[in-house]
Coordinates of C-alpha atoms and ligand atoms in Angstrom, one line a residue:
M1 CA 98.8 87.3 102.5
K2 CA 98.3 91.0 101.6
K3 CA 95.6 92.7 103.6
H4 CA 93.4 95.2 102.0
N5 CA 91.9 97.8 104.6
F6 CA 88.5 98.6 104.1
F7 CA 87.7 99.8 107.7
A8 CA 85.6 102.8 108.3
G9 CA 87.7 104.3 111.1
P10 CA 90.2 104.3 112.5
A11 CA 91.2 103.5 109.0
I12 CA 93.8 102.9 106.4
L13 CA 96.9 105.3 106.1
P14 CA 99.6 105.5 103.4
A15 CA 102.2 102.9 103.8
P16 CA 105.1 105.6 103.6
V17 CA 103.2 107.4 106.3
L18 CA 103.3 104.4 108.6
E19 CA 106.9 103.8 107.9
Q20 CA 107.9 107.4 108.8
A21 CA 105.7 107.1 112.0
A22 CA 107.3 104.1 113.1
E23 CA 110.8 105.5 112.6
A24 CA 109.6 108.5 114.9
V25 CA 108.7 106.2 117.7
K26 CA 112.4 105.1 117.6
E27 CA 114.1 108.3 116.9
F28 CA 112.7 111.8 116.1
A29 CA 114.2 114.8 114.4
G30 CA 117.9 113.9 115.1
M31 CA 117.0 114.4 118.9
G32 CA 118.4 110.8 119.9
L33 CA 114.9 110.5 121.4
S34 CA 111.4 109.1 120.6
I35 CA 108.6 111.4 119.6
L36 CA 106.6 109.8 122.4
E37 CA 109.0 111.2 125.1
I38 CA 109.7 114.7 124.1
S39 CA 108.3 118.1 125.1
H40 CA 105.4 119.5 123.4
R41 CA 107.4 122.8 123.9
S42 CA 110.6 121.6 122.0
K43 CA 111.4 123.5 118.9
Q44 CA 111.2 120.3 117.0
F45 CA 107.6 119.9 117.8
A46 CA 106.7 123.4 117.6
A47 CA 107.9 123.1 113.8
V48 CA 105.4 120.1 113.5
L49 CA 102.7 122.1 114.7
E50 CA 103.4 125.3 112.5
E51 CA 104.0 123.2 109.4
A52 CA 100.8 121.0 109.9
Q53 CA 98.7 124.4 110.3
A54 CA 100.2 125.9 107.3
T55 CA 99.9 122.7 105.1
T56 CA 96.1 122.4 106.1
K57 CA 95.6 125.8 104.9
E58 CA 97.6 125.3 101.8
L59 CA 95.8 122.0 100.8
L60 CA 92.3 123.3 101.5
G61 CA 93.0 126.7 100.0
L62 CA 92.2 128.5 103.2
G63 CA 92.8 132.3 103.7
D64 CA 94.4 134.2 106.5
D65 CA 90.9 134.5 107.9
F66 CA 90.9 131.0 109.0
E67 CA 92.5 129.7 112.3
V68 CA 93.6 126.1 112.1
L69 CA 93.5 124.0 115.4
F70 CA 94.6 120.4 116.5
L71 CA 92.4 119.7 119.4
T72 CA 91.2 116.5 121.4
G73 CA 87.8 115.2 122.3
G74 CA 87.0 113.8 118.8
A75 CA 84.5 115.4 116.3
S76 CA 81.9 114.5 118.8
S77 CA 83.2 117.3 121.2
Q78 CA 82.8 119.7 118.2
F79 CA 79.1 118.8 117.9
F80 CA 78.9 121.0 121.3
M81 CA 81.9 123.3 121.0
S82 CA 80.9 124.5 117.8
A83 CA 77.3 125.7 119.1
M84 CA 78.8 126.9 122.4
N85 CA 81.5 129.1 120.6
L86 CA 79.4 130.6 117.6
L87 CA 75.7 130.5 118.6
D88 CA 74.2 132.8 121.3
Q89 CA 71.2 131.9 123.4
G90 CA 68.0 133.2 121.6
E91 CA 69.9 132.8 118.2
T92 CA 68.9 130.3 115.5
A93 CA 71.4 127.6 113.7
C94 CA 70.0 125.3 111.0
Y95 CA 70.9 121.7 110.6
V96 CA 70.3 119.1 108.0
D97 CA 70.0 115.7 109.5
T98 CA 71.7 113.0 107.4
G99 CA 72.2 110.4 109.8
T100 CA 73.9 109.4 113.2
W101 CA 76.4 111.9 113.4
S102 CA 74.1 114.9 112.2
T103 CA 71.6 113.8 114.8
K104 CA 74.1 113.7 117.5
A105 CA 75.3 117.1 116.5
I106 CA 71.7 118.6 116.5
K107 CA 71.1 116.9 120.1
E108 CA 74.3 118.7 121.6
A109 CA 73.6 122.0 119.8
K110 CA 70.3 122.4 121.4
H111 CA 72.1 123.0 124.8
F112 CA 73.1 126.5 123.4
G113 CA 70.4 128.0 121.1
N114 CA 67.5 127.6 118.7
I115 CA 68.1 124.7 116.4
E116 CA 66.1 124.4 113.5
V117 CA 66.3 121.2 111.7
L118 CA 65.6 122.2 108.0
A119 CA 65.5 118.7 106.3
S120 CA 66.0 115.1 107.2
S121 CA 66.5 111.9 105.2
K122 CA 65.4 109.8 108.2
D123 CA 62.2 108.8 106.4
S124 CA 64.3 106.4 104.2
N125 CA 67.1 105.3 106.6
F126 CA 69.1 108.4 105.6
N127 CA 70.0 106.9 102.2
Y128 CA 69.9 110.3 100.4
I129 CA 70.8 113.9 100.8
P130 CA 67.9 116.2 101.4
K131 CA 67.7 119.1 98.8
G132 CA 65.2 122.0 97.9
Y133 CA 64.9 123.1 101.6
E134 CA 64.4 127.0 102.4
I135 CA 67.4 128.3 104.4
P136 CA 66.4 131.3 106.8
A137 CA 68.8 134.1 105.9
N138 CA 69.0 135.2 109.5
A139 CA 70.5 131.9 110.6
K140 CA 73.9 132.1 112.3
Y141 CA 75.1 129.0 110.4
L142 CA 73.9 126.0 108.7
H143 CA 75.5 122.7 109.9
L144 CA 76.1 120.0 107.5
T145 CA 77.7 116.5 107.6
S146 CA 79.7 116.5 104.2
N147 CA 80.1 112.6 104.1
N148 CA 77.9 110.2 106.1
T149 CA 80.2 107.5 107.1
I150 CA 77.5 104.8 108.0
Y151 CA 75.0 105.4 105.2
G152 CA 77.4 106.2 102.5
T153 CA 76.1 109.5 101.0
Q154 CA 77.9 112.6 100.5
Y155 CA 77.1 116.1 99.4
H156 CA 78.3 116.6 95.8
S157 CA 77.1 120.4 95.9
L158 CA 76.4 122.7 98.5
P159 CA 73.1 124.3 99.2
D160 CA 72.5 127.9 97.6
T161 CA 72.8 130.1 100.9
N162 CA 74.9 133.0 101.9
V163 CA 74.8 131.6 105.4
P164 CA 78.2 130.5 106.5
I165 CA 78.3 126.6 106.7
V166 CA 79.7 124.8 109.6
C167 CA 80.7 121.4 108.3
D168 CA 81.6 118.0 110.0
M169 CA 84.0 116.6 107.2
S170 CA 85.2 113.8 109.6
S171 CA 85.2 111.2 106.8
D172 CA 86.1 113.2 103.5
I173 CA 88.6 115.9 104.7
F174 CA 91.3 116.3 102.0
S175 CA 89.3 114.1 99.7
R176 CA 88.6 116.7 97.2
P177 CA 88.9 120.4 96.9
I178 CA 86.5 122.8 98.7
N179 CA 85.3 126.2 98.1
A180 CA 86.7 127.7 101.3
D181 CA 84.4 130.9 101.0
R182 CA 81.4 129.0 101.7
Y183 CA 82.7 127.8 105.3
G184 CA 82.5 129.4 108.7
M185 CA 83.9 126.5 110.4
I186 CA 85.3 122.9 109.2
Y187 CA 85.9 120.2 111.7
A188 CA 87.0 116.5 111.2
G189 CA 88.2 113.8 113.6
A190 CA 91.6 112.5 112.2
Q191 CA 91.0 109.0 112.3
K192 CA 89.1 108.5 109.1
N193 CA 91.1 110.1 106.3
L194 CA 94.0 111.7 108.0
G195 CA 95.7 110.2 110.9
P196 CA 95.6 108.1 114.0
A197 CA 92.7 108.6 116.7
G198 CA 93.5 111.4 119.1
T199 CA 93.2 114.7 117.4
T200 CA 90.5 116.6 115.8
L201 CA 91.3 119.3 113.0
V202 CA 89.3 122.4 113.5
M203 CA 89.4 125.3 111.1
V204 CA 87.4 128.2 111.9
R205 CA 87.0 131.7 110.4
K206 CA 88.1 134.3 112.8
D207 CA 84.9 136.7 112.3
M208 CA 82.7 133.6 113.5
L209 CA 84.3 133.9 117.1
G210 CA 83.7 136.2 120.1
K211 CA 80.2 136.9 119.4
V212 CA 78.4 135.1 122.1
N213 CA 77.8 136.3 125.6
R214 CA 78.0 133.2 127.5
E215 CA 81.0 132.3 129.6
I216 CA 82.9 129.6 128.1
P217 CA 85.3 127.3 130.2
T218 CA 88.8 127.9 129.1
M219 CA 89.6 124.5 127.6
L220 CA 86.3 124.7 125.3
D221 CA 86.9 128.4 124.1
Y222 CA 88.5 128.3 120.7
N223 CA 90.1 131.5 121.4
T224 CA 92.3 129.8 124.0
H225 CA 93.6 127.4 121.4
I226 CA 94.0 130.1 119.0
K227 CA 95.9 132.4 121.3
K228 CA 98.4 129.4 122.1
A229 CA 98.5 127.8 118.6
S230 CA 97.0 124.4 119.8
A231 CA 99.5 124.3 122.6
F232 CA 97.5 125.8 125.6
N233 CA 97.9 122.3 127.3
T234 CA 99.9 119.3 126.0
P235 CA 98.2 118.6 122.6
P236 CA 98.2 115.0 121.2
V237 CA 101.8 115.2 120.0
Y238 CA 102.0 111.8 118.1
P239 CA 98.8 112.0 116.3
I240 CA 99.4 115.4 115.2
Y241 CA 102.7 114.4 113.8
V242 CA 101.3 111.4 111.9
C243 CA 98.7 113.9 110.5
L244 CA 101.5 116.1 109.3
L245 CA 103.1 113.0 107.5
T246 CA 99.7 112.3 105.7
M247 CA 99.6 116.0 104.6
R248 CA 103.1 115.8 103.2
W249 CA 102.0 112.7 101.4
L250 CA 99.0 114.4 100.0
K251 CA 101.3 117.2 98.7
E252 CA 103.5 114.6 96.9
Q253 CA 100.4 112.8 95.3
G254 CA 99.7 116.3 93.6
G255 CA 97.4 117.8 96.5
I256 CA 93.7 117.2 96.9
A257 CA 92.6 117.7 93.3
A258 CA 94.7 114.7 92.4
M259 CA 93.1 113.0 95.4
Q260 CA 89.7 113.7 94.1
K261 CA 90.5 112.2 90.6
H262 CA 92.0 109.2 92.2
N263 CA 88.9 108.9 94.5
E264 CA 86.4 109.3 91.4
E265 CA 88.3 106.5 89.5
K266 CA 88.1 104.2 92.5
G267 CA 84.4 105.0 93.1
A268 CA 83.6 104.2 89.5
M269 CA 85.3 100.9 89.8
L270 CA 83.5 99.8 92.5
Y271 CA 80.0 101.4 91.8
N272 CA 80.0 100.0 88.3
E273 CA 80.4 96.6 89.8
I274 CA 77.7 96.9 92.2
D275 CA 75.4 98.1 89.4
R276 CA 76.4 95.5 87.0
N277 CA 76.6 92.5 89.2
P278 CA 73.1 91.0 89.6
M279 CA 74.2 89.6 93.3
F280 CA 74.7 93.1 94.7
K281 CA 72.8 96.4 95.0
G282 CA 73.9 99.9 96.3
T283 CA 72.0 101.3 99.3
A284 CA 72.5 105.1 98.5
A285 CA 70.7 107.3 96.1
K286 CA 72.8 107.3 92.9
E287 CA 73.3 111.0 92.8
D288 CA 74.4 111.2 96.4
R289 CA 76.7 108.1 96.6
S290 CA 79.9 108.6 98.8
L291 CA 83.4 108.4 97.3
M292 CA 84.6 107.5 100.9
N293 CA 82.3 104.9 102.0
V294 CA 80.5 102.6 99.6
T295 CA 77.6 100.8 101.0
F296 CA 75.8 97.6 99.3
V297 CA 73.6 94.7 100.2
M298 CA 73.1 91.4 98.6
N299 CA 70.3 92.0 95.8
D300 CA 66.7 90.7 96.4
G301 CA 66.5 87.1 96.2
H302 CA 70.3 86.7 97.3
E303 CA 70.2 87.6 100.7
D304 CA 71.2 84.2 102.1
K305 CA 74.6 84.5 100.4
A306 CA 75.8 87.4 102.7
D307 CA 77.8 85.2 105.0
A308 CA 79.4 83.4 101.9
F309 CA 80.6 86.6 100.5
M310 CA 81.9 87.7 103.8
Q311 CA 83.8 84.4 104.1
T312 CA 85.3 85.0 100.8
C313 CA 86.4 88.5 101.6
Q314 CA 88.1 87.2 104.7
E315 CA 90.0 84.2 102.7
N316 CA 91.2 86.8 100.3
G317 CA 92.5 89.5 102.9
I318 CA 89.6 92.1 102.5
M319 CA 89.3 93.5 105.8
G320 CA 86.7 95.6 107.4
I321 CA 83.9 95.4 104.9
K322 CA 80.9 94.5 107.2
G323 CA 78.3 97.1 107.0
H324 CA 77.4 99.4 110.0
R325 CA 74.7 97.5 112.1
S326 CA 72.2 100.5 111.3
V327 CA 72.4 99.7 107.5
G328 CA 73.7 96.0 107.3
G329 CA 75.1 94.4 104.2
F330 CA 78.6 95.8 103.3
R331 CA 80.6 99.0 103.4
A332 CA 84.0 99.4 101.7
S333 CA 85.7 102.5 102.9
T334 CA 87.9 103.7 100.2
Y335 CA 89.6 106.6 101.9
N336 CA 92.6 108.7 100.2
A337 CA 95.3 105.9 101.1
M338 CA 93.3 103.1 99.5
S339 CA 94.6 102.0 96.2
K340 CA 93.2 101.1 93.0
E341 CA 94.9 97.8 93.2
S342 CA 92.9 96.8 96.3
I343 CA 89.6 98.1 94.9
G344 CA 90.4 95.9 91.9
I345 CA 90.8 93.0 94.1
L346 CA 87.5 93.5 95.7
V347 CA 86.0 93.8 92.3
D348 CA 87.3 90.7 91.2
L349 CA 86.0 89.0 94.1
M350 CA 82.6 90.2 93.5
K351 CA 82.7 89.3 89.8
N352 CA 84.1 85.6 90.7
F353 CA 81.4 85.3 93.5
S354 CA 78.4 85.7 91.1
Ligands
PLP1 C1 83.5 109.0 112.9 C2 82.7 110.4 112.9 C3 82.2 111.2 113.9 C4 82.8 110.8 115.4 O1 84.1 111.1 115.6 P1 84.7 110.9 117.0 O2 86.2 111.5 116.7 O3 84.8 109.6 117.3 O4 84.2 111.8 117.9 C5 81.7 112.3 113.6 N1 81.3 112.5 112.5 C6 81.6 111.8 111.4 C7 81.0 112.1 110.1 C8 82.1 110.7 111.4 O5 82.5 110.0 110.5

């Protein structure tokens, strides 16, 4: 039976990417060796890194003022690394708390400066994106989590401010065009919408760096990795290569503007069914609904049918739609590589189930 991969992360990758990735494990770039056993200093891998950095900039429309890095330690390490590199002791950075990942970013940043939490949606289990808060003009940066993987909320516009935004885009990177001018830094763990677990994409504007007085351990200093083009030490060769394959695929699809259209169409299919079908209801505020992680539960009075629906999904090859334990219910992750065909199969199941 064909499987439909709705897992939240690690998550679905495009079929041609998986094929090329498998090929490279056997033999890479005509070298007669596997990509798993070659030097990270080889000219073949240097070309991968260079193309991956250039393609990231091209897809996102980043100018030469940005540096692109492929690091390790997950998005979770960027929670502290960003503050350590960008925020001096005594300075203030602002955060908006939109759920688990933001909460963790706030906790780690507090080691390095004054952290002001401007708004939080904790009061209603993070089912909306707070709006209408004041952003102090002297803040060093404003940290946002653009897509909240667990709660199924996503920013559809940015707050109005001149303060540079530092953004965790782990679960919606490359899903839509961005306005690069608004960002001081962007980071994303690869394993949601880009590649396998093991590398974290970091894009930082050069003028954000070199302004703190603290001593930074070599490996945790962005400038170390900038100077060595992400090869100061052994980078995660294979995850970076698979990220590059995904980026090439994105370009073939027409870039991230085409992806946005594709994702909007998929989101409409699924949310229309959730709203129409009396058996189900969405959990996120309508105006903040995520196009990457669609969260829903059984509607009032139908709570006892959750197990039966899960069973139906399993029998039909729908994988990974169990909701995160902090929300319950269901979560259909519909990243770039998810096809409309798979969404259609889930929608039909929901229709038949009722
Ligand atoms: C998954 C996720 C993280 C954590 O990523 P790791 O690479 O596991 O550290 C952080 N932020 C968001 C938005 C995520 O979805």
